[in-house]
Amino acid sequence: MKTRIVLLGCLSVMTLLSVRSLGNNGDSSAIRRTAADPGNAGLKLPAGFKAAAIAENLGAARHIAVTPLGDVYVKIQTSKPGKAIAVIHGKDIKTFGTYRGTGMVIKDKYLYASSDEEVYRYALNDKFEVINPDQPEKIVTGLINRHQHESKSLTLDNEGNIYVNIGAYSNSCQVQDRAKGSKGIEGCPVRDSAAGIWQFRADKQNQTYGDGTRYATGLRNVVGLDWNTADNQLFVMQHGRDGLFDMFPEYYSLQQGNELPAECMYALKKGDDAGWPYIYYDGQQHKKILAPEYGGDGKKTGGENAIDPVVAFPAHMAPNGLLFYTGSQFPAKYKNGAFIAFHGSWNRQKGQKGYFVAFVPFKDGKPSGEWEIFADDFAGVPDIQSPGQAKHRPCGLAQGPDGSLYVTDDVKGTVYKITYSGK
C-alpha cells in the first residue's frame, strides 16, 4: 500500500505501511488495522516492543508526568473532590486535587497541573512526592473558558517559562458558531484572549493575561505540545477545524469534509501566526487555503504571512499528546523523534479515524522522514463508526526515567507502559 506523507520544509516521501493506506491524494479513508496482541494489553506494536496496563479505571486520564524515580502523576478530567490527580507508586494509587483539567508536567522539583482556567504548581520533596497536596501555588489565573476547546495544556522550556494553550471558543469564528453558511467575523475577536499559546513565568504566582505574552496566535486548539530540546523550540499539534461540507456544501463534497483540513504540527517561534480562522491547511493540495467564512471556495489560497506546518496528518484525528523522545531504551531511530497521541475523530460522516500513537523521526530538530503508526488498536473496534464504540482513546504521553513510554486513555482510565527489549 502507498501512503503520502507531507513534510513541509523537508523532502516529501512515499513509503509502504502495512497498517493503513492514505492513497495518492492524501485520502485517509482506507486506513486498515491488523489484529492486536492481547498480551500487549490489547495494543499492536512494532516488533520488540511490549505494553502493559499499569493502572485501570482511573477516570478520564488526560496528561501524565513521570518522576525520575518512576512514580506516575496523572491528571484526571473530573470535578469530583479529591480525585483530580492520581499518583501511581508501584501498585499503590492515591488521589488528590479538586479541579477538572488536562495539563500535567514535572520540571525542576515541581509538579505543574492545570484546570480549565488556572495553572497550579506543587513543590516536590527529594522523593518527588507532593509536599502539600491541598495548597498548591496558583501560577496563572483567570484564563478564558467558554466550554469549547477549554483544555489549558502545558509545557516548559529550560529558561523558567511555561507555555499554556488557550483554545478558541469557536470552530471558525463565525457570526453564528457552526451555523450553515454563517460568515466569519472580521478581525476575529476570539484571537485577543484565545486561539493561541501564552507564555508566563513558571515561578511567579497569580499571573493573569497582562503578566503573560501571547507567544503565538492563529491556533484553533492545541492539546498536545512539547518543548524540543534538540533545537530549543516549541512544537504544537493543532486540532483542525470542522464542518467544511456541513456548513458550505456548495464548495465541498462529503468526502472533502471528511478528509479536510489536515491535523498539523507547527514549530513555533515568538510572534508566529498559524492563520486560524482565516485559513486552513489542505494536506491534499499541500496549500494554505482561504476559509469559506472569509471568502474561500476550497481553491483560493491565503495566509501569505501565516507559518506553514512542519508535518500535515490526515484530518479529524484529534492530536491530544506530543512528546519528544530523549531516552535510550528504544532503538536509535526513535531518539529525539516525536510521538503523537491521536485521540480519534468524532465528526466524520462514515468511519472514524485515529485512536493510535504515531511517530515522526527527527534530525537536528526537524522532521527527517515519513511518519508511521507506532501503537495501534486502542479503540479495540476494527471499523469504528462512533467514538462511543471505542474501548480506549489515547490522550497523554510521558517518558519514564528508564526510557519507557507511558500513554493514558481517557475512556476507562488506563495507563499503558510501553517498553523495548528487542526480543
GROMACS .gro file of C-alpha atoms in nm:
model
  423
    1MET     CA    1   0.000   0.000   0.000
    2LYS     CA    2   0.118   0.350  -0.068
    3THR     CA    3   0.080   0.642   0.165
    4ARG     CA    4   0.153   1.008   0.105
    5ILE     CA    5   0.344   1.184   0.379
    6VAL     CA    6   0.351   1.564   0.389
    7LEU     CA    7   0.672   1.700   0.537
    8LEU     CA    8   0.694   2.072   0.472
    9GLY     CA    9   1.042   2.211   0.462
   10CYS     CA   10   1.163   1.856   0.408
   11LEU     CA   11   1.151   1.619   0.113
   12SER     CA   12   0.807   1.460   0.063
   13VAL     CA   13   0.840   1.086   0.056
   14MET     CA   14   0.641   0.780  -0.039
   15THR     CA   15   0.658   0.476   0.180
   16LEU     CA   16   0.497   0.139   0.236
   17LEU     CA   17   0.299   0.083   0.554
   18SER     CA   18   0.133  -0.245   0.645
   19VAL     CA   19  -0.136  -0.092   0.864
   20ARG     CA   20  -0.305   0.175   0.656
   21SER     CA   21  -0.341   0.345   0.321
   22LEU     CA   22  -0.389   0.715   0.260
   23GLY     CA   23  -0.399   0.684  -0.117
   24ASN     CA   24  -0.214   0.900  -0.363
   25ASN     CA   25  -0.429   1.205  -0.290
   26GLY     CA   26  -0.386   1.205   0.086
   27ASP     CA   27  -0.721   1.026   0.136
   28SER     CA   28  -0.719   0.854   0.474
   29SER     CA   29  -1.047   0.669   0.419
   30ALA     CA   30  -0.872   0.335   0.368
   31ILE     CA   31  -0.684   0.309   0.698
   32ARG     CA   32  -0.672  -0.059   0.792
   33ARG     CA   33  -0.574  -0.235   1.109
   34THR     CA   34  -0.443  -0.580   1.185
   35ALA     CA   35  -0.529  -0.771   1.500
   36ALA     CA   36  -0.368  -0.659   1.823
   37ASP     CA   37  -0.176  -0.887   2.057
   38PRO     CA   38  -0.383  -0.943   2.373
   39GLY     CA   39  -0.054  -0.999   2.555
   40ASN     CA   40   0.034  -0.634   2.494
   41ALA     CA   41  -0.268  -0.503   2.683
   42GLY     CA   42  -0.458  -0.528   2.356
   43LEU     CA   43  -0.224  -0.300   2.158
   44LYS     CA   44  -0.045  -0.360   1.832
   45LEU     CA   45   0.322  -0.253   1.848
   46PRO     CA   46   0.636  -0.286   1.636
   47ALA     CA   47   0.848  -0.597   1.682
   48GLY     CA   48   1.047  -0.596   2.007
   49PHE     CA   49   0.806  -0.370   2.196
   50LYS     CA   50   0.580  -0.474   2.481
   51ALA     CA   51   0.292  -0.297   2.653
   52ALA     CA   52   0.138  -0.343   2.995
   53ALA     CA   53  -0.153  -0.171   3.167
   54ILE     CA   54  -0.009  -0.040   3.495
   55ALA     CA   55  -0.337   0.117   3.608
   56GLU     CA   56  -0.702   0.098   3.509
   57ASN     CA   57  -1.032   0.266   3.591
   58LEU     CA   58  -0.873   0.597   3.693
   59GLY     CA   59  -1.142   0.801   3.521
   60ALA     CA   60  -1.081   1.038   3.230
   61ALA     CA   61  -0.700   1.017   3.238
   62ARG     CA   62  -0.561   1.310   3.040
   63HIS     CA   63  -0.197   1.426   3.054
   64ILE     CA   64   0.070   1.248   3.254
   65ALA     CA   65   0.413   1.303   3.412
   66VAL     CA   66   0.667   1.051   3.542
   67THR     CA   67   0.920   1.129   3.814
   68PRO     CA   68   1.293   1.042   3.799
   69LEU     CA   69   1.213   0.764   4.050
   70GLY     CA   70   0.937   0.618   3.836
   71ASP     CA   71   0.623   0.737   4.013
   72VAL     CA   72   0.345   0.846   3.779
   73TYR     CA   73   0.119   1.152   3.812
   74VAL     CA   74  -0.199   1.153   3.603
   75LYS     CA   75  -0.434   1.448   3.551
   76ILE     CA   76  -0.795   1.333   3.573
   77GLN     CA   77  -1.063   1.535   3.398
   78THR     CA   78  -1.314   1.526   3.682
   79SER     CA   79  -1.466   1.769   3.926
   80LYS     CA   80  -1.503   1.508   4.199
   81PRO     CA   81  -1.335   1.639   4.517
   82GLY     CA   82  -1.001   1.473   4.586
   83LYS     CA   83  -0.990   1.293   4.251
   84ALA     CA   84  -0.827   1.543   4.013
   85ILE     CA   85  -0.474   1.397   4.020
   86ALA     CA   86  -0.377   1.031   4.060
   87VAL     CA   87  -0.036   0.921   4.189
   88ILE     CA   88   0.079   0.571   4.094
   89HIS     CA   89   0.354   0.429   4.317
   90GLY     CA   90   0.402   0.064   4.225
   91LYS     CA   91   0.062  -0.096   4.285
   92ASP     CA   92  -0.044   0.182   4.520
   93ILE     CA   93  -0.266   0.457   4.376
   94LYS     CA   94  -0.365   0.771   4.564
   95THR     CA   95  -0.555   1.079   4.451
   96PHE     CA   96  -0.578   1.446   4.544
   97GLY     CA   97  -0.690   1.779   4.394
   98THR     CA   98  -1.031   1.930   4.336
   99TYR     CA   99  -1.036   2.068   3.980
  100ARG     CA  100  -1.102   1.919   3.636
  101GLY     CA  101  -0.849   1.980   3.363
  102THR     CA  102  -0.584   1.832   3.135
  103GLY     CA  103  -0.233   1.978   3.178
  104MET     CA  104   0.038   1.792   3.371
  105VAL     CA  105   0.418   1.848   3.367
  106ILE     CA  106   0.712   1.788   3.606
  107LYS     CA  107   1.002   2.029   3.591
  108ASP     CA  108   1.281   2.113   3.840
  109LYS     CA  109   1.125   1.958   4.153
  110TYR     CA  110   0.779   2.099   4.080
  111LEU     CA  111   0.462   1.939   3.953
  112TYR     CA  112   0.256   2.170   3.730
  113ALA     CA  113  -0.111   2.098   3.666
  114SER     CA  114  -0.395   2.295   3.511
  115SER     CA  115  -0.766   2.335   3.546
  116ASP     CA  116  -0.963   2.483   3.259
  117GLU     CA  117  -0.896   2.836   3.395
  118GLU     CA  118  -0.580   2.817   3.610
  119VAL     CA  119  -0.230   2.675   3.629
  120TYR     CA  120  -0.106   2.536   3.962
  121ARG     CA  121   0.235   2.437   4.097
  122TYR     CA  122   0.315   2.181   4.368
  123ALA     CA  123   0.656   2.161   4.535
  124LEU     CA  124   0.812   1.812   4.542
  125ASN     CA  125   1.039   1.660   4.806
  126ASP     CA  126   1.355   1.456   4.741
  127LYS     CA  127   1.139   1.154   4.656
  128PHE     CA  128   0.940   1.368   4.410
  129GLU     CA  129   0.632   1.346   4.630
  130VAL     CA  130   0.396   1.642   4.652
  131ILE     CA  131   0.471   1.822   4.979
  132ASN     CA  132   0.136   1.993   5.029
  133PRO     CA  133  -0.132   1.846   4.801
  134ASP     CA  134  -0.409   2.067   4.942
  135GLN     CA  135  -0.233   2.402   4.895
  136PRO     CA  136  -0.072   2.440   4.553
  137GLU     CA  137   0.063   2.773   4.432
  138LYS     CA  138  -0.161   2.937   4.176
  139ILE     CA  139   0.076   3.040   3.897
  140VAL     CA  140  -0.176   3.166   3.640
  141THR     CA  141  -0.540   3.260   3.693
  142GLY     CA  142  -0.838   3.399   3.504
  143LEU     CA  143  -0.786   3.225   3.170
  144ILE     CA  144  -1.091   3.220   2.947
  145ASN     CA  145  -1.313   2.912   2.949
  146ARG     CA  146  -1.632   2.906   2.747
  147HIS     CA  147  -1.660   2.526   2.749
  148GLN     CA  148  -1.531   2.471   2.398
  149HIS     CA  149  -1.163   2.380   2.347
  150GLU     CA  150  -1.111   2.462   2.714
  151SER     CA  151  -0.802   2.248   2.783
  152LYS     CA  152  -0.513   2.451   2.927
  153SER     CA  153  -0.235   2.216   2.819
  154LEU     CA  154   0.119   2.295   2.935
  155THR     CA  155   0.488   2.266   2.863
  156LEU     CA  156   0.801   2.441   2.993
  157ASP     CA  157   1.131   2.549   2.841
  158ASN     CA  158   1.468   2.549   3.015
  159GLU     CA  159   1.464   2.923   3.088
  160GLY     CA  160   1.189   2.929   3.351
  161ASN     CA  161   0.895   2.989   3.116
  162ILE     CA  162   0.568   2.799   3.098
  163TYR     CA  163   0.359   2.781   2.780
  164VAL     CA  164  -0.019   2.746   2.805
  165ASN     CA  165  -0.269   2.664   2.533
  166ILE     CA  166  -0.580   2.882   2.533
  167GLY     CA  167  -0.806   2.725   2.274
  168ALA     CA  168  -1.053   2.913   2.059
  169TYR     CA  169  -1.407   2.905   2.195
  170SER     CA  170  -1.526   2.872   1.837
  171ASN     CA  171  -1.491   2.644   1.539
  172SER     CA  172  -1.411   2.909   1.279
  173CYS     CA  173  -1.505   3.247   1.431
  174GLN     CA  174  -1.841   3.269   1.256
  175VAL     CA  175  -2.107   3.524   1.341
  176GLN     CA  176  -2.316   3.221   1.443
  177ASP     CA  177  -2.085   2.940   1.553
  178ARG     CA  178  -2.114   2.621   1.347
  179ALA     CA  179  -2.415   2.752   1.154
  180LYS     CA  180  -2.457   2.667   0.785
  181GLY     CA  181  -2.331   2.950   0.565
  182SER     CA  182  -2.257   3.189   0.853
  183LYS     CA  183  -1.978   3.432   0.765
  184GLY     CA  184  -1.664   3.487   0.966
  185ILE     CA  185  -1.623   3.786   1.197
  186GLU     CA  186  -1.373   4.029   1.051
  187GLY     CA  187  -1.078   4.086   1.282
  188CYS     CA  188  -1.186   3.776   1.481
  189PRO     CA  189  -1.201   3.896   1.846
  190VAL     CA  190  -1.151   3.540   1.974
  191ARG     CA  191  -0.781   3.580   1.897
  192ASP     CA  192  -0.745   3.856   2.160
  193SER     CA  193  -0.772   3.619   2.457
  194ALA     CA  194  -0.768   3.271   2.300
  195ALA     CA  195  -0.667   3.077   1.987
  196GLY     CA  196  -0.300   3.076   2.076
  197ILE     CA  197  -0.017   2.993   2.312
  198TRP     CA  198   0.059   3.226   2.602
  199GLN     CA  199   0.394   3.240   2.780
  200PHE     CA  200   0.421   3.306   3.156
  201ARG     CA  201   0.692   3.278   3.419
  202ALA     CA  202   0.693   2.938   3.585
  203ASP     CA  203   0.780   3.073   3.932
  204LYS     CA  204   0.553   3.376   3.969
  205GLN     CA  205   0.218   3.348   4.144
  206ASN     CA  206  -0.122   3.485   4.039
  207GLN     CA  207  -0.029   3.592   3.688
  208THR     CA  208  -0.308   3.700   3.454
  209TYR     CA  209  -0.321   3.781   3.084
  210GLY     CA  210  -0.149   4.113   3.147
  211ASP     CA  211   0.154   3.940   3.301
  212GLY     CA  212   0.197   3.698   3.012
  213THR     CA  213   0.291   3.721   2.647
  214ARG     CA  214   0.085   3.595   2.357
  215TYR     CA  215   0.367   3.380   2.223
  216ALA     CA  216   0.185   3.258   1.910
  217THR     CA  217  -0.162   3.311   1.764
  218GLY     CA  218  -0.388   3.168   1.495
  219LEU     CA  219  -0.405   2.823   1.657
  220ARG     CA  220  -0.758   2.687   1.689
  221ASN     CA  221  -0.682   2.444   1.970
  222VAL     CA  222  -0.362   2.281   2.093
  223VAL     CA  223  -0.396   1.992   2.337
  224GLY     CA  224  -0.057   1.833   2.266
  225LEU     CA  225   0.258   2.044   2.292
  226ASP     CA  226   0.620   1.990   2.395
  227TRP     CA  227   0.950   2.175   2.411
  228ASN     CA  228   1.204   2.029   2.169
  229THR     CA  229   1.540   2.044   2.347
  230ALA     CA  230   1.728   1.943   2.030
  231ASP     CA  231   1.664   2.284   1.875
  232ASN     CA  232   1.529   2.473   2.178
  233GLN     CA  233   1.190   2.536   2.023
  234LEU     CA  234   0.821   2.491   2.100
  235PHE     CA  235   0.626   2.240   1.892
  236VAL     CA  236   0.247   2.204   1.898
  237MET     CA  237  -0.024   1.986   1.746
  238GLN     CA  238  -0.331   2.177   1.629
  239HIS     CA  239  -0.683   2.037   1.613
  240GLY     CA  240  -0.809   2.127   1.267
  241ARG     CA  241  -1.146   2.289   1.207
  242ASP     CA  242  -1.477   2.108   1.148
  243GLY     CA  243  -1.776   2.143   0.917
  244LEU     CA  244  -1.650   2.227   0.571
  245PHE     CA  245  -1.912   2.011   0.400
  246ASP     CA  246  -2.182   2.057   0.663
  247MET     CA  247  -2.168   2.437   0.651
  248PHE     CA  248  -2.054   2.501   0.293
  249PRO     CA  249  -2.182   2.216   0.070
  250GLU     CA  250  -2.165   2.447  -0.233
  251TYR     CA  251  -1.785   2.427  -0.214
  252TYR     CA  252  -1.710   2.090  -0.052
  253SER     CA  253  -1.824   1.734  -0.110
  254LEU     CA  254  -1.897   1.500   0.179
  255GLN     CA  255  -1.567   1.323   0.107
  256GLN     CA  256  -1.377   1.653   0.122
  257GLY     CA  257  -1.548   1.732   0.450
  258ASN     CA  258  -1.420   1.401   0.585
  259GLU     CA  259  -1.064   1.448   0.461
  260LEU     CA  260  -1.005   1.821   0.521
  261PRO     CA  261  -0.831   2.002   0.673
  262ALA     CA  262  -0.506   1.843   0.785
  263GLU     CA  263  -0.415   1.798   1.150
  264CYS     CA  264  -0.092   1.997   1.171
  265MET     CA  265   0.231   2.003   1.368
  266TYR     CA  266   0.383   2.351   1.397
  267ALA     CA  267   0.728   2.459   1.512
  268LEU     CA  268   0.669   2.792   1.684
  269LYS     CA  269   0.877   3.099   1.747
  270LYS     CA  270   0.764   3.407   1.935
  271GLY     CA  271   0.524   3.613   1.726
  272ASP     CA  272   0.422   3.335   1.488
  273ASP     CA  273   0.070   3.324   1.341
  274ALA     CA  274  -0.069   2.993   1.213
  275GLY     CA  275  -0.362   3.166   1.043
  276TRP     CA  276  -0.680   3.045   1.217
  277PRO     CA  277  -0.962   3.124   1.145
  278TYR     CA  278  -0.880   3.287   0.812
  279ILE     CA  279  -0.712   2.983   0.656
  280TYR     CA  280  -0.670   2.610   0.697
  281TYR     CA  281  -0.406   2.372   0.563
  282ASP     CA  282  -0.510   2.136   0.285
  283GLY     CA  283  -0.295   1.823   0.304
  284GLN     CA  284  -0.410   1.707  -0.040
  285GLN     CA  285  -0.325   2.026  -0.228
  286HIS     CA  286  -0.034   2.100   0.008
  287LYS     CA  287  -0.151   2.460   0.037
  288LYS     CA  288  -0.288   2.711   0.284
  289ILE     CA  289  -0.648   2.763   0.174
  290LEU     CA  290  -0.869   3.064   0.243
  291ALA     CA  291  -1.152   2.962   0.477
  292PRO     CA  292  -1.502   2.972   0.325
  293GLU     CA  293  -1.619   3.202   0.606
  294TYR     CA  294  -1.375   3.460   0.472
  295GLY     CA  295  -1.440   3.432   0.100
  296GLY     CA  296  -1.277   3.100   0.021
  297ASP     CA  297  -1.415   2.832  -0.208
  298GLY     CA  298  -1.184   2.540  -0.136
  299LYS     CA  299  -0.937   2.652  -0.402
  300LYS     CA  300  -0.835   3.009  -0.321
  301THR     CA  301  -0.511   3.025  -0.125
  302GLY     CA  302  -0.443   3.262   0.162
  303GLY     CA  303  -0.232   3.319   0.469
  304GLU     CA  304   0.076   3.457   0.297
  305ASN     CA  305   0.204   3.574   0.635
  306ALA     CA  306   0.099   3.259   0.823
  307ILE     CA  307   0.353   2.990   0.902
  308ASP     CA  308   0.347   2.650   0.733
  309PRO     CA  309   0.314   2.328   0.932
  310VAL     CA  310   0.621   2.105   0.951
  311VAL     CA  311   0.407   1.789   0.926
  312ALA     CA  312   0.050   1.752   0.799
  313PHE     CA  313  -0.152   1.449   0.911
  314PRO     CA  314  -0.492   1.323   0.791
  315ALA     CA  315  -0.799   1.516   0.904
  316HIS     CA  316  -1.012   1.484   1.216
  317MET     CA  317  -0.789   1.256   1.426
  318ALA     CA  318  -0.759   1.487   1.732
  319PRO     CA  319  -0.390   1.501   1.834
  320ASN     CA  320  -0.405   1.523   2.214
  321GLY     CA  321  -0.048   1.439   2.315
  322LEU     CA  322   0.300   1.531   2.187
  323LEU     CA  323   0.630   1.402   2.327
  324PHE     CA  324   0.987   1.429   2.203
  325TYR     CA  325   1.162   1.108   2.298
  326THR     CA  326   1.504   1.164   2.456
  327GLY     CA  327   1.557   0.822   2.612
  328SER     CA  328   1.796   0.545   2.518
  329GLN     CA  329   1.582   0.234   2.574
  330PHE     CA  330   1.419   0.243   2.230
  331PRO     CA  331   1.614   0.182   1.907
  332ALA     CA  332   1.824   0.469   1.773
  333LYS     CA  333   1.566   0.575   1.513
  334TYR     CA  334   1.336   0.698   1.793
  335LYS     CA  335   1.595   0.925   1.955
  336ASN     CA  336   1.471   1.288   1.957
  337GLY     CA  337   1.172   1.192   1.743
  338ALA     CA  338   0.812   1.287   1.816
  339PHE     CA  339   0.532   1.066   1.944
  340ILE     CA  340   0.177   1.193   1.891
  341ALA     CA  341  -0.134   1.051   2.061
  342PHE     CA  342  -0.430   1.077   1.825
  343HIS     CA  343  -0.740   1.070   2.043
  344GLY     CA  344  -0.965   0.976   1.749
  345SER     CA  345  -1.231   1.153   1.545
  346TRP     CA  346  -1.600   1.200   1.613
  347ASN     CA  347  -1.709   1.415   1.319
  348ARG     CA  348  -1.655   1.206   1.007
  349GLN     CA  349  -1.970   1.107   0.817
  350LYS     CA  350  -1.860   0.746   0.782
  351GLY     CA  351  -1.582   0.567   0.966
  352GLN     CA  352  -1.381   0.738   1.238
  353LYS     CA  353  -1.001   0.769   1.226
  354GLY     CA  354  -0.713   0.795   1.470
  355TYR     CA  355  -0.715   0.609   1.804
  356PHE     CA  356  -0.341   0.540   1.780
  357VAL     CA  357   0.000   0.676   1.875
  358ALA     CA  358   0.208   0.789   1.577
  359PHE     CA  359   0.581   0.853   1.546
  360VAL     CA  360   0.774   1.110   1.339
  361PRO     CA  361   1.153   1.076   1.310
  362PHE     CA  362   1.351   1.395   1.366
  363LYS     CA  363   1.707   1.502   1.294
  364ASP     CA  364   1.861   1.830   1.411
  365GLY     CA  365   1.523   1.946   1.539
  366LYS     CA  366   1.337   1.888   1.210
  367PRO     CA  367   1.122   1.603   1.071
  368SER     CA  368   1.350   1.373   0.876
  369GLY     CA  369   1.129   1.101   0.730
  370GLU     CA  370   0.785   0.950   0.698
  371TRP     CA  371   0.553   0.926   0.997
  372GLU     CA  372   0.415   0.590   1.100
  373ILE     CA  373   0.167   0.432   1.335
  374PHE     CA  374   0.358   0.317   1.644
  375ALA     CA  375   0.093   0.189   1.887
  376ASP     CA  376  -0.243   0.090   1.745
  377ASP     CA  377  -0.582  -0.060   1.827
  378PHE     CA  378  -0.667   0.145   2.135
  379ALA     CA  379  -1.025   0.158   2.009
  380GLY     CA  380  -1.049  -0.221   2.007
  381VAL     CA  381  -1.300  -0.200   1.719
  382PRO     CA  382  -1.187  -0.292   1.365
  383ASP     CA  383  -1.419  -0.050   1.183
  384ILE     CA  384  -1.515   0.217   1.434
  385GLN     CA  385  -1.812   0.431   1.337
  386SER     CA  386  -1.855   0.633   1.656
  387PRO     CA  387  -1.617   0.735   1.936
  388GLY     CA  388  -1.868   0.587   2.178
  389GLN     CA  389  -1.766   0.245   2.050
  390ALA     CA  390  -1.401   0.297   2.146
  391LYS     CA  391  -1.281   0.090   2.439
  392HIS     CA  392  -0.985   0.325   2.486
  393ARG     CA  393  -0.875   0.662   2.343
  394PRO     CA  394  -0.508   0.768   2.379
  395CYS     CA  395  -0.453   1.113   2.522
  396GLY     CA  396  -0.138   1.186   2.725
  397LEU     CA  397   0.225   1.084   2.672
  398ALA     CA  398   0.525   1.078   2.906
  399GLN     CA  399   0.874   0.929   2.919
  400GLY     CA  400   0.993   0.727   3.216
  401PRO     CA  401   1.343   0.751   3.368
  402ASP     CA  402   1.435   0.420   3.203
  403GLY     CA  403   1.319   0.539   2.861
  404SER     CA  404   0.980   0.367   2.870
  405LEU     CA  405   0.683   0.539   2.705
  406TYR     CA  406   0.363   0.597   2.903
  407VAL     CA  407   0.025   0.653   2.737
  408THR     CA  408  -0.305   0.745   2.903
  409ASP     CA  409  -0.657   0.655   2.798
  410ASP     CA  410  -0.943   0.882   2.897
  411VAL     CA  411  -1.228   0.636   2.836
  412LYS     CA  412  -1.158   0.376   3.104
  413GLY     CA  413  -0.866   0.547   3.273
  414THR     CA  414  -0.598   0.301   3.166
  415VAL     CA  415  -0.228   0.389   3.184
  416TYR     CA  416  -0.006   0.191   2.947
  417LYS     CA  417   0.368   0.142   2.984
  418ILE     CA  418   0.547   0.056   2.659
  419THR     CA  419   0.896  -0.094   2.677
  420TYR     CA  420   1.150  -0.230   2.432
  421SER     CA  421   1.353  -0.547   2.481
  422GLY     CA  422   1.431  -0.640   2.121
  423LYS     CA  423   1.306  -0.993   2.182
   0.00000   0.00000   0.00000
